[in-house]
Coordinates of C-alpha atoms in Angstrom, one line a residue:
M1 CA 9.4 -62.9 9.5
K2 CA 10.8 -60.5 12.4
K3 CA 14.4 -61.2 11.1
I4 CA 13.8 -60.5 7.6
L5 CA 12.3 -57.3 8.3
V6 CA 15.3 -56.4 10.6
N7 CA 17.7 -57.5 8.0
W8 CA 15.8 -55.2 5.4
V9 CA 15.9 -52.3 7.5
L10 CA 19.6 -52.8 8.8
S11 CA 20.5 -53.3 4.6
A12 CA 18.7 -50.0 4.2
F13 CA 20.6 -48.1 6.8
C14 CA 23.8 -49.5 5.5
L15 CA 23.0 -48.2 2.2
Y16 CA 22.2 -44.8 3.7
V17 CA 25.4 -44.7 5.5
L18 CA 27.1 -44.9 2.2
S19 CA 25.4 -41.5 1.4
W20 CA 26.9 -40.1 4.4
I21 CA 30.7 -41.5 3.7
F22 CA 30.7 -40.8 -0.1
S23 CA 29.6 -37.5 -1.8
G24 CA 28.8 -39.4 -5.0
I25 CA 25.9 -41.4 -3.4
H26 CA 22.6 -39.6 -3.0
F27 CA 19.2 -40.7 -1.5
S28 CA 16.4 -38.7 -1.5
G29 CA 15.2 -40.0 1.9
F30 CA 15.4 -43.1 4.2
T31 CA 12.2 -44.8 2.1
A32 CA 14.5 -44.6 -1.2
A33 CA 17.2 -46.5 1.0
L34 CA 14.4 -48.7 2.0
V35 CA 13.5 -49.5 -1.6
A36 CA 17.2 -49.8 -2.8
A37 CA 17.5 -52.3 -0.1
L38 CA 14.6 -54.3 -1.4
V39 CA 15.9 -54.0 -5.0
F40 CA 19.5 -54.7 -4.3
G41 CA 18.6 -57.7 -2.5
L42 CA 16.7 -59.0 -5.5
I43 CA 19.1 -57.9 -7.6
N44 CA 21.8 -59.9 -5.7
A45 CA 19.5 -63.0 -5.7
V46 CA 18.7 -63.3 -9.4
I47 CA 21.7 -61.4 -11.6
K48 CA 24.7 -61.8 -9.5
P49 CA 24.7 -65.4 -9.4
V50 CA 24.7 -65.4 -13.2
L51 CA 27.3 -62.9 -13.2
S52 CA 29.7 -64.7 -10.9
I53 CA 29.6 -67.9 -12.9
L54 CA 30.3 -66.1 -16.3
T55 CA 33.3 -64.0 -14.7
L56 CA 34.6 -67.1 -12.5
P57 CA 37.8 -67.3 -14.5
I58 CA 38.6 -63.6 -13.9
T59 CA 37.5 -64.1 -10.2
I60 CA 40.1 -66.8 -9.7
I61 CA 42.8 -65.0 -11.7
T62 CA 42.3 -62.0 -9.3
L63 CA 42.0 -64.1 -6.4
G64 CA 38.4 -63.1 -5.7
L65 CA 38.8 -59.4 -6.1
F66 CA 36.8 -59.1 -9.4
S67 CA 33.8 -60.0 -6.9
L68 CA 34.1 -56.3 -5.7
V69 CA 33.7 -55.2 -9.4
I70 CA 30.3 -57.4 -9.6
N71 CA 29.2 -55.9 -6.3
A72 CA 29.8 -52.3 -7.6
F73 CA 28.0 -53.1 -10.9
M74 CA 25.2 -54.5 -8.6
L75 CA 24.8 -51.0 -6.9
I76 CA 24.9 -49.4 -10.3
I77 CA 22.0 -51.5 -11.6
T78 CA 20.1 -50.7 -8.5
S79 CA 20.4 -46.9 -8.7
K80 CA 19.3 -47.1 -12.3
F81 CA 16.0 -48.9 -11.0
V82 CA 15.4 -47.0 -8.0
P83 CA 14.1 -43.4 -8.1
G84 CA 15.8 -41.1 -5.5
F85 CA 19.1 -43.1 -5.4
T86 CA 22.0 -42.2 -7.5
I87 CA 25.6 -42.9 -7.6
S88 CA 27.8 -40.6 -9.6
S89 CA 30.7 -43.0 -10.9
F90 CA 31.9 -46.5 -11.0
G91 CA 34.8 -45.4 -8.7
T92 CA 32.4 -44.3 -6.2
A93 CA 30.5 -47.7 -6.7
F94 CA 33.3 -49.7 -6.3
L95 CA 34.4 -48.1 -3.0
A96 CA 30.9 -48.4 -1.7
A97 CA 30.8 -52.0 -2.5
I98 CA 33.9 -52.3 -0.3
V99 CA 32.3 -50.3 2.7
L100 CA 29.1 -52.0 2.0
S101 CA 30.6 -55.2 2.4
L102 CA 32.2 -54.1 5.7
L103 CA 29.1 -52.8 7.2
N104 CA 27.1 -55.9 6.2
M105 CA 29.6 -58.1 8.3
L106 CA 29.3 -55.8 11.4
F107 CA 25.4 -55.3 11.3
I108 CA 23.9 -58.2 9.8
K109 CA 24.2 -61.5 11.4
E110 CA 23.6 -64.5 9.2
D111 CA 22.4 -67.8 11.4

C-alpha cells in the first residue's frame, strides 16, 4: 500500500513539474495535481489499452511514435475531467507527454 501511495505522489509531482516547464499547462494547486494523477492513472488503465489496440496499425507504421499521440490524448482527456488542470493545446500536450514519459522513467520504479 505504501508503494502505491508513493507512486501516486511521485506521479502527481511529475505532472506538476510539467506546469513549470510548459506555460500552456496549469494546475490550481498540488491537490489538483494529485487528483489529475489519480484520474490519469485510471484513464491509462481503462481507455489507453483500447486505443492502443485500435491504433496498432498506425503505431506499427510509425515505429511506435504514435503512442506519444495517444499519451497526449490521455493528458487532454484528464484535463477535461479534472477541475483546476488545464492544457492549452494539443502541441503542448504532445510535448508534455514526451517529458512526462522521461520523468516517469527517472522517478517511478516498477518492480
